[in-house]
CSV table of N, CA and C in Angstrom, one decimal:
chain,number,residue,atom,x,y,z
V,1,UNK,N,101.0,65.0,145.1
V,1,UNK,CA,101.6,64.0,146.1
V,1,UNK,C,101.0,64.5,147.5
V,2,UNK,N,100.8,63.6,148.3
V,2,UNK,CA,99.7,64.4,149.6
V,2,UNK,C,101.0,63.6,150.7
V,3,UNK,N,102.1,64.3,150.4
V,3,UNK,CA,103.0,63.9,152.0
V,3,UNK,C,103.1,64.4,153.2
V,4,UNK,N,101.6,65.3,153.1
V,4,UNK,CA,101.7,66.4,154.0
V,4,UNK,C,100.1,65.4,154.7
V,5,UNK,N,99.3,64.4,153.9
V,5,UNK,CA,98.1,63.8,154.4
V,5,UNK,C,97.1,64.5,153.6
V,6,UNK,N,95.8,64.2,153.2
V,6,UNK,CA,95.0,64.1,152.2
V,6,UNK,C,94.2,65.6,152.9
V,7,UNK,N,94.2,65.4,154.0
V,7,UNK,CA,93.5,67.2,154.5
V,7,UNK,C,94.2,68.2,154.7
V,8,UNK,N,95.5,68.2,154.6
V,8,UNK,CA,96.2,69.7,154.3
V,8,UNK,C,96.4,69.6,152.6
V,9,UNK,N,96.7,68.8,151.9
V,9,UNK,CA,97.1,68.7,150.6
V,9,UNK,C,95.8,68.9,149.8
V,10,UNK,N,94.7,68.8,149.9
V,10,UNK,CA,93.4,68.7,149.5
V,10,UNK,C,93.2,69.6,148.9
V,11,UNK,N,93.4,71.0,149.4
V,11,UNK,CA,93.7,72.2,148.9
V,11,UNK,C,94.4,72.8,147.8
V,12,UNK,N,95.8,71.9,147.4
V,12,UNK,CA,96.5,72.0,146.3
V,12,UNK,C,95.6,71.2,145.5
V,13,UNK,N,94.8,70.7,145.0
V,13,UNK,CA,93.7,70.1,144.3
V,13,UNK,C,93.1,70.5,143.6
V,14,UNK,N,91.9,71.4,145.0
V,14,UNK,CA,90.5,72.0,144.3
V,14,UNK,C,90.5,73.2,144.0
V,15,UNK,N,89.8,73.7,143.3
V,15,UNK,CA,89.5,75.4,143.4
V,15,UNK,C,89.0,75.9,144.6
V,16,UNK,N,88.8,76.9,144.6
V,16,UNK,CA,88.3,76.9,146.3
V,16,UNK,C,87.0,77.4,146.4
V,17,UNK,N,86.0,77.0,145.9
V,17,UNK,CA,84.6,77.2,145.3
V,17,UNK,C,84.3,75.9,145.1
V,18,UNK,N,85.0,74.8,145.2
V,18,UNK,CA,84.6,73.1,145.5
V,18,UNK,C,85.5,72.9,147.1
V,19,UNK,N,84.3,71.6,147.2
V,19,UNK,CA,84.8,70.5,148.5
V,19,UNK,C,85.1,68.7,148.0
V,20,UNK,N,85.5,68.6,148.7
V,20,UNK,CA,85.6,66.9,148.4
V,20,UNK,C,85.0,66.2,149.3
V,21,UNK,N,83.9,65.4,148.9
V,21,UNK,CA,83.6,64.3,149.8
V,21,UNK,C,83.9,63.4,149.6
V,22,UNK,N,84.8,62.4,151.0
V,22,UNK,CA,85.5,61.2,150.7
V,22,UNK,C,84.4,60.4,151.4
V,23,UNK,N,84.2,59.2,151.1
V,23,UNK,CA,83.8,57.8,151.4
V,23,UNK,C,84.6,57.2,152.7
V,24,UNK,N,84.1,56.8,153.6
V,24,UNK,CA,85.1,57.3,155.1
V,24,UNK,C,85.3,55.3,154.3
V,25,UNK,N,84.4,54.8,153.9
V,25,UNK,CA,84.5,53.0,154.1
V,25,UNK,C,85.6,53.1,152.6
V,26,UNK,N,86.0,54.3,151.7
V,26,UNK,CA,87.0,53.8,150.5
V,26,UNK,C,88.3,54.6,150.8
V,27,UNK,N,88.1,55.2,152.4
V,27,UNK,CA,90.1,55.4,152.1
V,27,UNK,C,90.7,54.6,152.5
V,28,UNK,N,91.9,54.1,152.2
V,28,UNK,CA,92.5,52.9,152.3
V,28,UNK,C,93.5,53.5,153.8
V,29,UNK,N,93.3,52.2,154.8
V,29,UNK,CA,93.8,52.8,156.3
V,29,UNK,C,94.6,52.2,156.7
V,30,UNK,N,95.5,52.3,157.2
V,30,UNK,CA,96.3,51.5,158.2
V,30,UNK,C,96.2,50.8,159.3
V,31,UNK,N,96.7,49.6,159.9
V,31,UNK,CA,96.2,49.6,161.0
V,31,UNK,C,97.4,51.0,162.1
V,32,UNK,N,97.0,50.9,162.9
V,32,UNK,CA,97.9,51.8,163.9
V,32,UNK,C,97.6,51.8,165.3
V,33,UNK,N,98.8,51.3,166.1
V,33,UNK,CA,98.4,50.9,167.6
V,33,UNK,C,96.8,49.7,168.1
V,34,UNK,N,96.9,48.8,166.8
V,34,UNK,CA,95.7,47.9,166.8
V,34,UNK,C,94.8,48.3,166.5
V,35,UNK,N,94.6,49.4,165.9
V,35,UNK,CA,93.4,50.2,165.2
V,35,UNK,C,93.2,50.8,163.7
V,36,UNK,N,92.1,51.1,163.6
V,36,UNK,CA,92.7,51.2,162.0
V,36,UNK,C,91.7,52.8,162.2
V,37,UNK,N,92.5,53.7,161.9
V,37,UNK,CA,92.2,55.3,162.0
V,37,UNK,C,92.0,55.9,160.8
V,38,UNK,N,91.2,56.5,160.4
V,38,UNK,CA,90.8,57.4,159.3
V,38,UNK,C,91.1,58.3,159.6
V,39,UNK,N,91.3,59.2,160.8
V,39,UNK,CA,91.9,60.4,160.7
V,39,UNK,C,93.0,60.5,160.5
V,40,UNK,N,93.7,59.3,160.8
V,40,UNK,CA,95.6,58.9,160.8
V,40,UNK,C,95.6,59.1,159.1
V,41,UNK,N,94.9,58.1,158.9
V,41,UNK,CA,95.0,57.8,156.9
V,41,UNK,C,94.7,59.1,156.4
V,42,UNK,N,94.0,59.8,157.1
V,42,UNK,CA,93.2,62.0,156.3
V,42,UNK,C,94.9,62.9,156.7
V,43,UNK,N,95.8,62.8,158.0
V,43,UNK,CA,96.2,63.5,158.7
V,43,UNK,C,97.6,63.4,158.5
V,44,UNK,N,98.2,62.3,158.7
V,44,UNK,CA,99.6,61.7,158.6
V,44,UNK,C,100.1,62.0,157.2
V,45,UNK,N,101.5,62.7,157.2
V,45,UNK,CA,102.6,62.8,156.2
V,45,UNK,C,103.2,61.9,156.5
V,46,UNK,N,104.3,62.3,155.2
V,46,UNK,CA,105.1,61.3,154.5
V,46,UNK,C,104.8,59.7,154.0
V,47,UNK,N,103.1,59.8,153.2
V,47,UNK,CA,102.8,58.8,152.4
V,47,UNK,C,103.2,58.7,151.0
V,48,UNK,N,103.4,59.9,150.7
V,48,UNK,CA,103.6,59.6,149.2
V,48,UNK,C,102.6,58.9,148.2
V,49,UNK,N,101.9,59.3,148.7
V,49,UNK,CA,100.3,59.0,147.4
V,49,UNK,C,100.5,60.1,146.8
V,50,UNK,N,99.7,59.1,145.3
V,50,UNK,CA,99.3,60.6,144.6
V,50,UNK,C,97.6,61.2,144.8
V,51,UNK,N,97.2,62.0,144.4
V,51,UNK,CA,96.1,62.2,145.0
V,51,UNK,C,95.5,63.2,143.5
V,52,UNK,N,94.1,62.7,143.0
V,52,UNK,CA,94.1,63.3,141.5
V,52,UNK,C,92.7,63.1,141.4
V,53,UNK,N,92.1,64.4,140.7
V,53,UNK,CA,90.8,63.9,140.1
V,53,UNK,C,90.4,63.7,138.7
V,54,UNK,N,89.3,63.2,138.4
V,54,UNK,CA,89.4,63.2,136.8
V,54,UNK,C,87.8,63.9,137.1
V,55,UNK,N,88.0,64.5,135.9
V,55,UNK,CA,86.3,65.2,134.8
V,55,UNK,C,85.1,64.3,134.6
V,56,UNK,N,84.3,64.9,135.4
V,56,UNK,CA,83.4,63.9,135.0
V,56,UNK,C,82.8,63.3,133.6
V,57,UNK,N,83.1,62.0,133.8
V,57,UNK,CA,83.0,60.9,132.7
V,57,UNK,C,82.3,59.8,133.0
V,58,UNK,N,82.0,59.3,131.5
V,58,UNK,CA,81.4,58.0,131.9
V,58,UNK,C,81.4,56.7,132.2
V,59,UNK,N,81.1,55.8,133.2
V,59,UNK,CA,81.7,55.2,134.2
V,59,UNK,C,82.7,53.9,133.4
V,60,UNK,N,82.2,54.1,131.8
V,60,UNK,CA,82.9,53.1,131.3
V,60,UNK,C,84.6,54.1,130.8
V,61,UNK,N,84.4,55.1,130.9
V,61,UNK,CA,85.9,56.0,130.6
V,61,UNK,C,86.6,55.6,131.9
V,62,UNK,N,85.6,55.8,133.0
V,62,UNK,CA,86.7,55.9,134.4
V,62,UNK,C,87.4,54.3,134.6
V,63,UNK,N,86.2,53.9,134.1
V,63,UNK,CA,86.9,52.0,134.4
V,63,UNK,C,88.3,51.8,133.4
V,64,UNK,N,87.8,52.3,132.1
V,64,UNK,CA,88.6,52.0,131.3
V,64,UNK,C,90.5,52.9,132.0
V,65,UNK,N,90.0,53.9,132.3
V,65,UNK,CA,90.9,54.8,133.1
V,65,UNK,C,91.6,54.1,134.2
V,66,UNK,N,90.8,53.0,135.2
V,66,UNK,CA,91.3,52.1,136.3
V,66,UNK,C,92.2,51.1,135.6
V,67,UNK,N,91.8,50.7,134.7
V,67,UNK,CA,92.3,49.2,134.0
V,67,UNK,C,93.5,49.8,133.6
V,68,UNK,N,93.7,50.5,132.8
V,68,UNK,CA,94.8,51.4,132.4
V,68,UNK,C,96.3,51.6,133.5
V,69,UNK,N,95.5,52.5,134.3
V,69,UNK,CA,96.4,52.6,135.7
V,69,UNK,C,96.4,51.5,136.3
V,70,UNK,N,95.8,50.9,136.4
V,70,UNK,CA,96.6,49.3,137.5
V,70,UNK,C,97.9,48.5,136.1
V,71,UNK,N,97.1,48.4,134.9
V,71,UNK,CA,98.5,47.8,134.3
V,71,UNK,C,99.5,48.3,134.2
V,72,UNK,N,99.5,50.0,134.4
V,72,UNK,CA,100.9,50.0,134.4
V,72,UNK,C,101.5,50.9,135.7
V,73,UNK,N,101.0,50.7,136.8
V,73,UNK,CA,101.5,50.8,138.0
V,73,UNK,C,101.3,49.4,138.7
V,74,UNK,N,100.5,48.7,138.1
V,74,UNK,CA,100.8,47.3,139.0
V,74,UNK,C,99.6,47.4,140.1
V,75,UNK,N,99.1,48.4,140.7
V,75,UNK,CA,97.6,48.2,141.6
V,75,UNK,C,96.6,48.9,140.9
V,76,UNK,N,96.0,49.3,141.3
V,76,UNK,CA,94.3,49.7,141.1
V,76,UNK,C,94.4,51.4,141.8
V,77,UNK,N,93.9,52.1,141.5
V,77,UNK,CA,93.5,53.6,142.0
V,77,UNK,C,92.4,53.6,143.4
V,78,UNK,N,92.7,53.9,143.7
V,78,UNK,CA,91.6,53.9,144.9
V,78,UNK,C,90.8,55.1,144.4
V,79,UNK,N,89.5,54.6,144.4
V,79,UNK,CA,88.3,56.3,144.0
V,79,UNK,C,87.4,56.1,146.0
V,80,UNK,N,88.3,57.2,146.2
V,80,UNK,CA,87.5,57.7,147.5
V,80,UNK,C,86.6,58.7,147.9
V,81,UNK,N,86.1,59.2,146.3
V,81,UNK,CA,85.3,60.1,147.1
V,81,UNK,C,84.9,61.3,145.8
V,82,UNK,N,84.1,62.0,145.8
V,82,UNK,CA,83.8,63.0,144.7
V,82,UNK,C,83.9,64.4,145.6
V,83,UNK,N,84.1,65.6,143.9
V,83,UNK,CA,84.1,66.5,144.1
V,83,UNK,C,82.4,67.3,143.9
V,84,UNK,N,82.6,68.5,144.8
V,84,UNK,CA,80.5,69.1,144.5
V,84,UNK,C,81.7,70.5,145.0
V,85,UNK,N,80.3,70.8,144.5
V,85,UNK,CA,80.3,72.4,145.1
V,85,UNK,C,80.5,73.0,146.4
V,86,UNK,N,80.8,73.8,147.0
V,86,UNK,CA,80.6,73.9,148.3
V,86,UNK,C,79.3,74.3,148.8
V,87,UNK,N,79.0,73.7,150.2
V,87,UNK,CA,77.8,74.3,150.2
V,87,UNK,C,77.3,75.8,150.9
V,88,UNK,N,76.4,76.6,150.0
V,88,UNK,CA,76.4,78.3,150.2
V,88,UNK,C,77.6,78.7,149.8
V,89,UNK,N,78.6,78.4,149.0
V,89,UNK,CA,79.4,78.7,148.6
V,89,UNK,C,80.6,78.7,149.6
V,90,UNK,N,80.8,78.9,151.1
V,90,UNK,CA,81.3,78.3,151.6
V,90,UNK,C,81.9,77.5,152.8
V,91,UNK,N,82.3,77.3,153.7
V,91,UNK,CA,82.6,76.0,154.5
V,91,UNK,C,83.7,75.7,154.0
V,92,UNK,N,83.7,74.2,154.8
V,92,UNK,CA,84.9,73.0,155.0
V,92,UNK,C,85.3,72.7,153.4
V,93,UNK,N,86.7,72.1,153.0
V,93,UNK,CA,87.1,72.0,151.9
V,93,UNK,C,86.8,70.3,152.3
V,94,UNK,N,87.2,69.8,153.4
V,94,UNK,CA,87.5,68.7,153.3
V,94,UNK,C,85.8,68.1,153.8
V,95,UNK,N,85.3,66.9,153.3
V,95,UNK,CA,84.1,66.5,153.9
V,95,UNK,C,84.0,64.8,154.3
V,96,UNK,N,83.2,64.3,155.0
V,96,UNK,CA,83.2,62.8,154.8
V,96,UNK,C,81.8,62.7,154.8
V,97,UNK,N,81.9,61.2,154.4
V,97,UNK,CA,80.5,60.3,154.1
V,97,UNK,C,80.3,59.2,154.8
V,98,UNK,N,79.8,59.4,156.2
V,98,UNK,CA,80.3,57.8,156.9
V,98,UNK,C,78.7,56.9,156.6
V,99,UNK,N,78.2,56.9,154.8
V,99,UNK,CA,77.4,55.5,155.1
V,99,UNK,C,76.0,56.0,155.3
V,100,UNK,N,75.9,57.5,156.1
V,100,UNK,CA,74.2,58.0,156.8
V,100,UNK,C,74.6,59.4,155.7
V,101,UNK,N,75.7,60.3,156.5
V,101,UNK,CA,75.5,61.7,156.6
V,101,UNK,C,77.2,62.1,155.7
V,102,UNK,N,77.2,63.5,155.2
V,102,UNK,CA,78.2,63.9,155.3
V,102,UNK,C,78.4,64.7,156.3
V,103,UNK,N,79.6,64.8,156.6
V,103,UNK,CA,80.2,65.7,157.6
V,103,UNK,C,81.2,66.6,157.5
V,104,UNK,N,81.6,67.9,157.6
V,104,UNK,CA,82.8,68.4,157.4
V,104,UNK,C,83.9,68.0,158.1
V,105,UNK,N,85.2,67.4,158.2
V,105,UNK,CA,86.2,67.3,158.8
V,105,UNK,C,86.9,68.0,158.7
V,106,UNK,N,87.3,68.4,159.9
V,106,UNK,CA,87.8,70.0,160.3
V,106,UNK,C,89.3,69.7,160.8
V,107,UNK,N,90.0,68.7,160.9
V,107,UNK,CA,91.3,68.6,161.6
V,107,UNK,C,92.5,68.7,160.0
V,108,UNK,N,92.9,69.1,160.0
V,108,UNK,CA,94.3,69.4,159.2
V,108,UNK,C,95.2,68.2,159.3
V,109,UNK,N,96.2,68.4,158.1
V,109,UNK,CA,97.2,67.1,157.6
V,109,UNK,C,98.6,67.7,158.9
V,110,UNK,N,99.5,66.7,158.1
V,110,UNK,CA,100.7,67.1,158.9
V,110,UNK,C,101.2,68.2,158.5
V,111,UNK,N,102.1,69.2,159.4
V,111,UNK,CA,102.5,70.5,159.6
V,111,UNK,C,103.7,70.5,159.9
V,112,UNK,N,104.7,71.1,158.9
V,112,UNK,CA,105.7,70.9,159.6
V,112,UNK,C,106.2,72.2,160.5
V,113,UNK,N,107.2,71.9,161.4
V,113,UNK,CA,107.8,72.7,162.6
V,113,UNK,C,108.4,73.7,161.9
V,114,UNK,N,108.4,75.0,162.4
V,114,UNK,CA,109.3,75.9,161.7
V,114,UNK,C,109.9,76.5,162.6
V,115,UNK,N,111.0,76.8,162.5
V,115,UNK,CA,112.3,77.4,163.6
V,115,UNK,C,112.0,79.1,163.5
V,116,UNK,N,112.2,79.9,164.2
V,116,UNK,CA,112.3,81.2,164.4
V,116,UNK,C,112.9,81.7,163.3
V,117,UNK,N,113.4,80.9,162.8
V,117,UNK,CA,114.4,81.7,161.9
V,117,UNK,C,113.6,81.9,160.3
V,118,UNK,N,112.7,81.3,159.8
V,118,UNK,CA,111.4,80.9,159.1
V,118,UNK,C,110.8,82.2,158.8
């Protein structure tokens, strides 16, 4: 569940010897203050998505895998993005794909406040 936002949670996911590159045009965004932010949609808690990968398969398993999950949740999976290796082994966990280039995105999900007492 990524209620913390898809770039702090990202981490409970992978191994940490992989990255994820997301598709900046397949994460599904909000508008917010007349804008529609991909960092808001990567950053912001308490969405409550689930956030999951599968094994690489063949594109008729993963379809068949989509058809499956939208009948019985009622929508479709969003696929935003694949897992690779890291590059040199290591770097950024989190990456994007805006369409030219990948890029590491370096800004973190939501955090929560901790009191002194913590």
């Amino acid at each position: 569940d990524i209620s913390d936002g898809i770039a702090a949670d990202i981490s409970n996911v992978l191994p940490p010897d992989l990255r994820a590159v997301l598709d900046a045009s397949a994460v599904p965004c909000a508008e917010f203050n007349g804008r529609i932010s991909l960092e808001k949609a990567l950053c912001d808690g308490e969405d409550y998505e689930l956030l999951f990968s599968l094994s690489a398969a063949s594109e008729r398993d993963v379809s068949e895998f989509e058809a499956e999950y939208a009948a019985r949740f009622g929508m479709p999976p969003f696929r935003i993005g694949k897992v690779c290796q890291k590059l040199g082994g290591v770097g950024a966990r989190l990456w994007i794909f805006d369409g030219e280039k990948e890029k590491p995105f370096s800004k973190n999900g939501f955090e929560h406040a901790h009191s002194s007492a913590d």
